[in-house]
Coordinates of C-alpha atoms in Angstrom, one line a residue:
M633 CA 279.3 197.6 250.7
V634 CA 281.5 195.3 252.8
N635 CA 280.6 192.8 255.4
A636 CA 283.4 191.2 257.3
R637 CA 283.4 188.7 260.2
P638 CA 283.7 190.4 263.6
S639 CA 287.2 191.7 264.3
P640 CA 289.5 189.5 266.3
S641 CA 290.1 190.7 269.9
H642 CA 293.8 191.1 269.2
Q643 CA 295.5 193.2 266.6
A644 CA 298.1 191.6 264.4
R645 CA 301.8 192.5 264.1
I646 CA 302.1 191.2 260.5
L647 CA 299.3 191.4 257.9
L648 CA 299.0 190.0 254.4
A649 CA 296.6 191.4 251.9
S650 CA 295.7 189.6 248.6
N651 CA 292.6 189.2 246.4
R652 CA 292.6 185.4 247.0
G653 CA 293.0 184.1 250.5
P654 CA 294.3 180.9 252.0
I655 CA 290.9 179.2 252.3
S656 CA 287.8 178.9 250.1
F657 CA 284.4 177.4 250.7
T658 CA 282.0 175.4 248.6
V659 CA 278.2 175.2 249.3
E660 CA 277.1 171.6 249.2
D661 CA 273.7 170.4 248.0
D662 CA 272.4 170.3 251.6
G663 CA 273.6 173.8 252.3
T664 CA 276.6 172.9 254.4
L665 CA 279.9 174.7 253.8
T666 CA 283.0 172.7 252.9
P667 CA 286.3 174.5 253.4
R668 CA 289.4 173.9 251.3
R669 CA 292.8 175.1 252.4
G670 CA 294.9 176.6 249.6
G671 CA 298.6 176.2 249.0
G672 CA 301.3 178.3 247.4
G673 CA 304.0 180.7 248.3
L674 CA 302.0 183.1 250.4
V675 CA 300.6 180.4 252.6
S676 CA 303.9 178.7 253.3
G677 CA 305.6 182.1 253.6
L678 CA 303.2 183.4 256.2
S679 CA 303.4 180.2 258.2
A680 CA 307.2 180.4 258.1
I681 CA 307.2 183.6 260.2
G682 CA 306.3 181.5 263.3
D683 CA 303.5 181.2 265.7
D684 CA 305.0 183.7 268.1
I685 CA 303.9 186.6 265.9
E686 CA 300.2 187.4 265.6
S687 CA 299.3 187.5 261.9
V688 CA 296.1 188.2 259.9
W689 CA 295.4 187.5 256.2
V690 CA 292.9 189.9 254.7
C691 CA 291.4 188.7 251.4
A692 CA 288.2 188.9 249.4
A693 CA 285.3 186.5 249.4
L694 CA 285.4 185.2 245.9
T695 CA 282.5 182.7 245.8
E696 CA 279.0 182.3 247.2
G697 CA 280.5 179.8 249.6
D698 CA 283.0 182.4 250.8
R699 CA 280.3 185.0 251.2
A700 CA 278.1 182.6 253.1
A701 CA 281.0 181.6 255.4
T702 CA 281.8 185.2 256.0
R703 CA 278.2 186.3 256.8
Q704 CA 277.6 183.3 259.0
G705 CA 280.9 183.7 260.9
K706 CA 282.1 180.2 259.9
L707 CA 285.6 180.9 258.6
G708 CA 287.0 178.8 261.4
D709 CA 290.3 180.6 261.3
P710 CA 290.8 183.7 263.5
S711 CA 293.8 184.7 261.4
V712 CA 291.8 185.1 258.2
R713 CA 289.7 188.2 257.6
M714 CA 287.5 187.7 254.5
L715 CA 285.8 190.8 253.0
D716 CA 282.3 190.3 251.6
I717 CA 282.5 193.0 249.0
D718 CA 279.3 193.7 247.0
A719 CA 279.3 191.3 244.0
G720 CA 278.9 193.9 241.4
T721 CA 281.6 196.1 242.9
F722 CA 283.9 193.1 243.0
A723 CA 283.2 192.1 239.4
R724 CA 283.9 195.5 238.0
A725 CA 287.1 195.9 240.1
Y726 CA 288.4 192.4 239.4
N727 CA 287.3 191.8 235.8
G728 CA 287.0 195.4 234.5
I729 CA 290.1 196.9 236.0
A730 CA 292.5 194.3 237.4
N731 CA 292.2 191.7 234.7
S732 CA 291.0 193.7 231.7
T733 CA 293.0 196.9 232.1
L734 CA 296.0 196.6 234.4
W735 CA 296.9 193.1 233.3
F736 CA 296.5 194.0 229.6
V737 CA 298.7 197.1 230.1
H738 CA 301.5 195.4 232.0
H739 CA 301.6 192.4 229.6
L740 CA 301.4 194.7 226.5
I741 CA 298.5 192.7 225.0
Y742 CA 296.0 195.3 223.9
N743 CA 295.0 195.3 220.2
T744 CA 295.6 199.0 220.1
P745 CA 293.8 199.9 216.9
T746 CA 290.5 199.0 218.7
T747 CA 291.3 198.7 222.4
P748 CA 291.4 200.1 225.0
V749 CA 288.4 202.5 225.0
F750 CA 288.2 204.5 228.2
G751 CA 284.7 205.8 228.4
A752 CA 281.9 206.2 230.9
S753 CA 281.6 202.5 231.6
F754 CA 285.3 202.3 232.4
R755 CA 285.0 205.2 234.9
R756 CA 282.3 203.2 236.7
E757 CA 284.7 200.2 236.8
W758 CA 287.4 202.4 238.1
A759 CA 285.2 203.7 240.9
S760 CA 284.6 200.1 241.9
Y761 CA 288.3 199.4 241.9
E762 CA 288.8 202.4 244.2
A763 CA 286.0 201.1 246.5
Y764 CA 287.5 197.6 246.5
N765 CA 291.0 198.9 247.5
T766 CA 289.4 201.2 250.1
A767 CA 287.7 198.1 251.7
F768 CA 291.1 196.4 252.0
A769 CA 292.8 199.5 253.4
E770 CA 290.1 200.0 256.1
A771 CA 290.2 196.3 257.1
L772 CA 294.0 196.4 257.4
A773 CA 293.9 199.6 259.4
E774 CA 291.5 198.0 261.8
A775 CA 293.3 194.8 262.3
A776 CA 296.9 196.1 262.5
A777 CA 298.7 196.6 265.8
P778 CA 300.7 199.8 266.3
G779 CA 303.8 199.7 264.1
A780 CA 302.7 196.5 262.4
T781 CA 304.1 195.2 259.1
V782 CA 301.7 194.9 256.1
L783 CA 302.5 193.1 252.9
V784 CA 300.1 194.0 250.1
Q785 CA 300.1 191.7 247.1
D786 CA 299.7 192.5 243.4
Y787 CA 297.9 194.6 240.8
H788 CA 294.5 194.0 242.3
L789 CA 295.6 196.2 245.3
S790 CA 297.7 198.9 243.6
L791 CA 295.9 201.7 245.5
T792 CA 295.9 200.1 248.9
P793 CA 299.3 201.2 250.2
R794 CA 298.5 204.9 249.9
L795 CA 295.0 204.6 251.2
L796 CA 296.3 202.6 254.2
R797 CA 299.1 205.1 254.7
K798 CA 296.5 207.9 255.2
L799 CA 294.6 205.8 257.7
R800 CA 297.6 204.4 259.6
P801 CA 300.9 206.3 259.1
D802 CA 302.5 204.2 261.8
L803 CA 302.6 201.0 259.8
R804 CA 305.4 199.5 257.7
I805 CA 303.9 198.8 254.3
G806 CA 305.2 196.7 251.5
H807 CA 303.7 196.1 248.1
F808 CA 304.7 193.3 245.7
S809 CA 303.9 193.1 242.0
H810 CA 303.7 189.6 240.6
T811 CA 303.3 190.9 237.0
P812 CA 305.7 192.6 234.7
W813 CA 305.6 196.4 234.6
A814 CA 304.9 198.2 231.4
P815 CA 307.5 200.7 230.0
P816 CA 306.4 204.4 230.1
D817 CA 305.2 204.7 226.5
Y818 CA 302.8 201.7 226.9
Y819 CA 301.9 202.5 230.5
R820 CA 300.6 205.9 229.2
L821 CA 297.8 204.2 227.4
L822 CA 296.0 204.6 230.8
P823 CA 294.1 207.8 231.3
D824 CA 296.5 210.4 232.8
D825 CA 294.9 210.6 236.2
I826 CA 294.6 206.9 236.6
A827 CA 298.2 206.3 235.5
R828 CA 299.2 208.7 238.3
D829 CA 296.9 207.2 240.8
V830 CA 298.3 203.6 240.3
L831 CA 301.9 204.8 240.7
V832 CA 301.1 207.0 243.7
G833 CA 299.1 204.2 245.2
I834 CA 302.1 201.9 245.2
L835 CA 304.4 204.6 246.3
G836 CA 302.4 204.8 249.5
A837 CA 304.4 201.7 250.5
D838 CA 307.8 201.9 252.2
R839 CA 309.1 199.2 249.8
A840 CA 307.8 198.1 246.4
G841 CA 308.9 194.7 245.4
F842 CA 309.2 193.1 241.9
L843 CA 310.1 189.7 240.5
T844 CA 313.0 191.0 238.4
R845 CA 315.2 194.1 238.2
R846 CA 313.7 194.7 234.7
W847 CA 310.2 195.2 236.1
A848 CA 311.5 197.3 239.0
S849 CA 313.3 199.6 236.6
A850 CA 310.3 199.9 234.4
F851 CA 308.2 201.0 237.4
A852 CA 310.9 203.6 238.3
D853 CA 310.9 204.8 234.7
C854 CA 307.1 205.3 234.8
C855 CA 307.4 207.2 238.1
E856 CA 309.9 209.5 236.6
A857 CA 308.1 210.0 233.3
V858 CA 304.5 210.3 234.7
L859 CA 305.0 211.8 238.1
G860 CA 308.3 213.6 237.7
A861 CA 309.5 211.6 240.7
E862 CA 313.2 211.6 241.6
V863 CA 314.7 208.2 240.9
D864 CA 318.0 206.9 242.3
R865 CA 318.7 203.9 240.1
A866 CA 321.9 202.9 242.0
A867 CA 320.1 203.0 245.4
M868 CA 316.9 201.7 243.9
T869 CA 314.7 204.4 245.4
V870 CA 311.8 206.6 244.1
T871 CA 311.1 209.9 245.9
H872 CA 307.8 211.7 245.3
D873 CA 305.8 214.2 247.3
G874 CA 308.3 214.1 250.2
R875 CA 308.4 210.4 250.6
T876 CA 311.0 207.8 249.5
T877 CA 310.0 204.3 248.5
R878 CA 312.7 201.6 248.2
L879 CA 312.5 199.1 245.3
G880 CA 313.2 195.5 245.9
V881 CA 313.8 192.5 243.6
H882 CA 312.7 189.2 245.0
P883 CA 312.7 186.4 242.2
L884 CA 310.2 183.9 243.5
G885 CA 311.5 180.3 243.0
A886 CA 309.9 176.9 242.9
D887 CA 309.4 174.8 246.0
G888 CA 311.9 172.0 245.1
D889 CA 311.3 169.8 248.1
F890 CA 307.5 169.8 247.7
L891 CA 307.7 169.2 243.9
R892 CA 310.1 166.3 244.2
E893 CA 307.9 164.6 246.8
R894 CA 304.6 165.3 245.2
A895 CA 305.8 164.2 241.8
H896 CA 306.4 160.6 243.0
R897 CA 303.0 159.9 244.6
P898 CA 300.9 157.1 243.2
D899 CA 298.4 159.4 241.4
V900 CA 301.3 160.9 239.4
D901 CA 302.8 157.5 238.7
S902 CA 299.5 156.3 237.2
R903 CA 299.2 159.3 235.0
L904 CA 302.9 159.0 234.0
A905 CA 302.2 155.4 232.9
A906 CA 299.2 156.6 230.8
L907 CA 301.3 159.3 229.1
R908 CA 304.1 156.8 228.4
E909 CA 301.7 154.5 226.7
A910 CA 300.3 157.3 224.6
V911 CA 303.8 158.6 223.7
G912 CA 305.5 155.3 223.1
D913 CA 309.3 155.6 222.5
R914 CA 309.0 159.1 221.0
R915 CA 310.6 162.3 222.3
T916 CA 308.4 164.8 224.1
I917 CA 307.9 168.6 224.1
V918 CA 305.9 169.6 227.1
R919 CA 304.1 172.8 228.0
V920 CA 301.8 173.5 230.9
D921 CA 300.0 176.8 231.0
R922 CA 296.7 178.5 231.7
T923 CA 294.9 179.6 228.5
E924 CA 296.1 183.1 229.3
L925 CA 296.6 185.5 226.4
S926 CA 300.2 186.3 227.4
K927 CA 301.3 182.6 227.5
N928 CA 301.5 182.4 223.7
I929 CA 300.2 178.9 223.4
V930 CA 298.9 179.4 219.8
R931 CA 302.3 180.6 218.5
G932 CA 303.9 177.6 220.3
L933 CA 301.7 175.3 218.4
H934 CA 302.4 177.1 215.1
A935 CA 306.2 176.7 215.8
Y936 CA 305.7 172.9 216.4
R937 CA 303.8 172.7 213.1
H938 CA 306.6 174.5 211.4
L939 CA 309.1 172.0 212.9
L940 CA 307.1 169.1 211.5
R941 CA 306.8 170.7 208.1
T942 CA 310.5 171.6 207.7
R943 CA 312.1 168.8 209.7
P944 CA 310.5 165.7 208.4
E945 CA 312.9 163.6 210.5
W946 CA 310.7 164.4 213.4
L947 CA 307.5 162.9 211.9
D948 CA 306.3 160.1 214.1
R949 CA 309.2 160.7 216.4
V950 CA 308.0 163.4 218.7
V951 CA 304.8 164.3 220.6
H952 CA 303.9 167.7 221.9
I953 CA 302.1 167.4 225.3
A954 CA 300.2 170.6 225.8
F955 CA 298.2 171.0 229.0
A956 CA 296.4 174.4 228.7
Y957 CA 294.1 174.9 231.6
P958 CA 291.1 177.3 231.4
S959 CA 291.6 180.8 232.6
R960 CA 289.2 183.8 233.0
H961 CA 286.5 182.4 230.9
D962 CA 284.1 185.1 232.0
L963 CA 286.1 187.4 229.7
P964 CA 285.3 186.9 225.9
E965 CA 288.9 187.4 224.8
Y966 CA 289.9 184.3 226.9
R967 CA 287.1 182.1 225.6
E968 CA 288.1 183.0 222.0
Y969 CA 291.7 182.3 222.8
T970 CA 291.0 178.9 224.2
A971 CA 288.9 178.1 221.1
S972 CA 291.9 179.1 219.0
V973 CA 294.2 176.8 221.0
L974 CA 291.8 173.9 220.5
R975 CA 291.4 174.6 216.8
T976 CA 295.1 174.8 216.1
A977 CA 295.8 171.5 217.9
V978 CA 293.1 169.8 215.8
E979 CA 294.6 171.2 212.6
I980 CA 298.1 169.9 213.4
N981 CA 296.7 166.4 214.3
D982 CA 294.6 166.4 211.1
E983 CA 297.6 167.4 209.0
F984 CA 300.2 165.0 210.4
G985 CA 298.5 162.4 212.5
T986 CA 298.5 158.7 211.6
P987 CA 296.6 155.8 213.0
T988 CA 299.5 155.2 215.4
W989 CA 300.7 158.7 216.1
Q990 CA 298.9 161.8 217.5
P991 CA 301.3 164.7 217.2
V992 CA 299.6 166.9 219.8
L993 CA 298.2 165.6 223.1
L994 CA 296.1 168.5 224.3
A995 CA 294.1 168.7 227.5
V996 CA 292.2 171.8 228.7
D997 CA 291.1 170.5 232.1
D998 CA 293.1 171.2 235.3
D999 CA 294.9 168.2 236.7
F1000 CA 298.0 168.9 238.8
A1001 CA 299.1 165.3 239.1
R1002 CA 299.0 164.9 235.3
S1003 CA 301.1 168.1 234.9
L1004 CA 303.7 166.7 237.2
A1005 CA 303.7 163.5 235.2
A1006 CA 304.3 165.5 232.0
Y1007 CA 307.2 167.3 233.8
R1008 CA 308.8 164.0 234.6
L1009 CA 308.5 162.8 231.0
A1010 CA 309.7 166.0 229.3
D1011 CA 312.7 165.9 227.0
V1012 CA 312.0 169.6 226.1
A1013 CA 310.0 172.1 228.1
L1014 CA 308.5 174.9 226.0
V1015 CA 307.9 178.2 227.8
N1016 CA 307.4 181.0 225.3
P1017 CA 305.3 183.8 226.8
I1018 CA 305.1 187.1 225.0
R1019 CA 305.5 188.6 228.5
D1020 CA 305.5 187.1 232.0
G1021 CA 306.3 188.4 235.4
M1022 CA 308.2 185.2 236.2
N1023 CA 306.8 181.9 235.0
L1024 CA 307.3 179.2 237.6
V1025 CA 306.7 176.4 235.0
A1026 CA 310.2 177.2 233.6
K1027 CA 311.6 176.6 237.1
E1028 CA 309.5 173.6 238.0
V1029 CA 310.0 171.3 235.0
P1030 CA 313.8 171.0 235.4
V1031 CA 313.3 170.1 239.1
V1032 CA 310.9 167.3 238.3
S1033 CA 312.2 165.9 235.0
D1034 CA 313.3 162.3 235.4
E1035 CA 316.0 162.3 232.7
G1036 CA 316.9 165.9 232.5
C1037 CA 315.1 168.3 230.1
A1038 CA 316.2 171.1 227.7
L1039 CA 314.4 174.4 228.3
V1040 CA 313.2 176.5 225.4
L1041 CA 312.6 179.9 227.0
S1042 CA 311.2 183.2 225.9
R1043 CA 313.5 186.2 226.6
E1044 CA 310.3 188.0 227.7
A1045 CA 309.7 185.7 230.7
G1046 CA 310.9 187.1 234.0
A1047 CA 312.5 183.7 234.7
F1048 CA 314.9 184.4 231.8
E1049 CA 316.9 186.7 234.1
E1050 CA 317.9 183.7 236.1
L1051 CA 317.7 180.8 233.7
G1052 CA 318.7 182.3 230.4
D1053 CA 322.3 181.1 230.4
D1054 CA 321.2 177.4 230.4
A1055 CA 318.1 177.7 228.3
V1056 CA 317.6 177.8 224.5
T1057 CA 316.4 181.4 224.1
V1058 CA 313.6 182.5 221.7
N1059 CA 311.9 185.6 220.5
P1060 CA 308.3 184.6 221.3
Y1061 CA 306.9 186.2 218.2
D1062 CA 309.2 184.3 215.8
I1063 CA 307.7 180.9 215.1
I1064 CA 310.4 179.9 212.7
A1065 CA 313.2 180.6 215.2
T1066 CA 311.1 178.9 217.9
A1067 CA 310.8 175.8 215.6
E1068 CA 314.6 175.8 215.2
A1069 CA 315.0 176.2 219.0
L1070 CA 312.8 173.1 219.5
H1071 CA 315.0 171.2 217.0
T1072 CA 318.2 172.3 218.9
A1073 CA 316.7 171.2 222.2
L1074 CA 315.5 167.9 220.8
T1075 CA 319.0 167.1 219.4
M1076 CA 320.9 168.4 222.4
P1077 CA 323.4 165.7 223.6
A1078 CA 322.1 163.8 226.7
A1079 CA 325.0 164.8 228.9
E1080 CA 324.7 168.5 228.0
R1081 CA 321.0 168.4 228.6
A1082 CA 321.4 166.8 232.0
D1083 CA 324.1 169.3 233.1
R1084 CA 322.0 172.2 232.0
C1085 CA 319.0 170.8 233.7
K1086 CA 320.8 170.5 237.0
R1087 CA 321.9 174.1 236.8
L1088 CA 318.4 175.2 235.9
A1089 CA 316.9 173.3 238.8
A1090 CA 319.4 174.9 241.2
A1091 CA 318.7 178.4 239.9
G1092 CA 315.0 177.8 239.9
T1093 CA 314.9 176.8 243.5
A1094 CA 317.3 179.4 244.9
L1095 CA 314.5 181.4 246.5
P1096 CA 311.6 179.0 247.4
P1097 CA 308.3 180.5 248.4
S1098 CA 308.8 180.6 252.2
A1099 CA 312.3 182.2 251.8
W1100 CA 310.9 184.6 249.2
F1101 CA 308.2 185.8 251.6
L1102 CA 310.6 186.1 254.6
E1103 CA 313.1 188.0 252.4
Q1104 CA 310.5 190.7 251.8
Y1105 CA 309.5 190.8 255.4
Q1106 CA 313.1 191.1 256.6
A1107 CA 313.9 193.8 254.0
L1108 CA 311.1 196.0 255.4
K1109 CA 312.5 195.5 258.9
D1110 CA 316.1 196.3 257.7
D1111 CA 314.9 199.4 256.0
Q1112 CA 313.4 200.6 259.2
L1113 CA 316.6 200.1 261.1
Q1114 CA 318.5 202.1 258.5
E1115 CA 316.2 205.1 258.7

C-alpha cells in the first residue's frame, strides 16, 4: 500500500508528521520534476530547533509529482520522508473522513436532517483512514531514534499517536489539533466506536495540544462523556486506561516580521496601486478567506448588503474587497458554496452598483501579494466564521494595515480568545447585527482605530510560528522531567 524512499542511515531525535509536507513536486511537460519548498509555521518551527538535532518530517505524497519523486528517490532532502500511499486509500481517508466527516463534526456544519449518513461506504472510508494512519505510525516508528520526540499534526492523523505508542512505547509523542473541537452532544454524531477510536487515538500521545482553552476543554468533555475518562480540569489532564495525557494550549500567532517585510515588496506595491485606483477615496471592508463552508462568506455578503440597504449614507462611499480563494473543489458542497459566493456578490453589484462604483470587488483566484495589498488598504477587516480553530487572517490584517484597521470578529473564531477585547464582536449567524458592527467599525474614530489596531497586532504576534512550535516541543520535554 505504501512506498517510501529508502530509510536514512540515521534515526532522528525529533520527528514531525503531517498530511502536507515541506516540499511538493510538479511534473513538467518534458517529464522532469520541479520542487517547490513550502512555508508556514511548521517549516519555520522545525528549522528553529537547530541543525544539531537530527530531524525527519514524515508526510504524504499529495500529487503525481510527489509520488514520482518518492518512487524515483528524488526528494533531494534526507530529512523528508514522503509516503506514497495508494491513491484510492488516500482519497477515501482525506476526502471521505478527514475533510467530509471530522472537519464537518468539529466545525458543526452538517445539515443534520439529511447528513451525515454512516453506511457501508463510510465504513470503507474509515478503513482507509485507519490504513493511512497506520502508514504514518509505521514510518515514524522506523525513523525515530530511541526516546525521540514525535509531533503529530491535526485531524488527518487522529489515530497515529495510539498506533505509534503500540509500536514504540519509548517515544515522547505530542498531537496538535489545528481545528476546533466539537462539544460532546455534537461529537456523538459519529458512530459510537469511531467516536471512541478518535479520542483514544489522540490519548495515545503524552500531550495533546489545542489552539485555545475552549477547544481543549471540549476535547476533555468528550473524553469524559464518551470514554468515561477521568478529567482534571485544573491540571489539564485526561486519564484513561491507565495512561494520563496532558492538555496544552498554544495559540498560534502571525509571523509579524515576515508579514511586514513581505507586504512592502514591489509586487504588493503594484497590486496596492491597482486596488487604490479601483476603490478611489472610498472606505474599505476587507476579507480574505478560502471558500470554506465554515468561513461564512455568504452571510458576510448578506450583512454588507443589509448595511447598504439600511444605511444609505454608505452608498458610493464604501467598497467590500472580498478575496475568496478556492478550497476543496473535489467536494460538491464546496463547489456549490463557491457558486453561492459568486452569485451573491453579483446580486449586490447589480442592486447597488453605478457606472463609477462597484460595491463588491470579488476575486476567487489565489494571489498572496494581492491579499497583502488588501490588508494594507483595509479600514475594516471582516472575519466572521461560524466556527474556526484560530483564523490567522484576524491576526495578520492588523499587523499589515497601513493606517490601522478596525476588526469585526466572530465570537466563534479561536482568535476571539486573544483579540476579542479590541475587536467589534459579532454573532456570525446574525446578519443584521453584523451590518451594525460594520457601521460601528467604519465610523470608529481614527485615533481609537489606530490604538486598537496596535493592540491587536501585538496580541496577534505574541506567539509566532517558530515560537509556537518550540513551545510544544519544550512542553513535552518539561513534562518528561516532571514524571
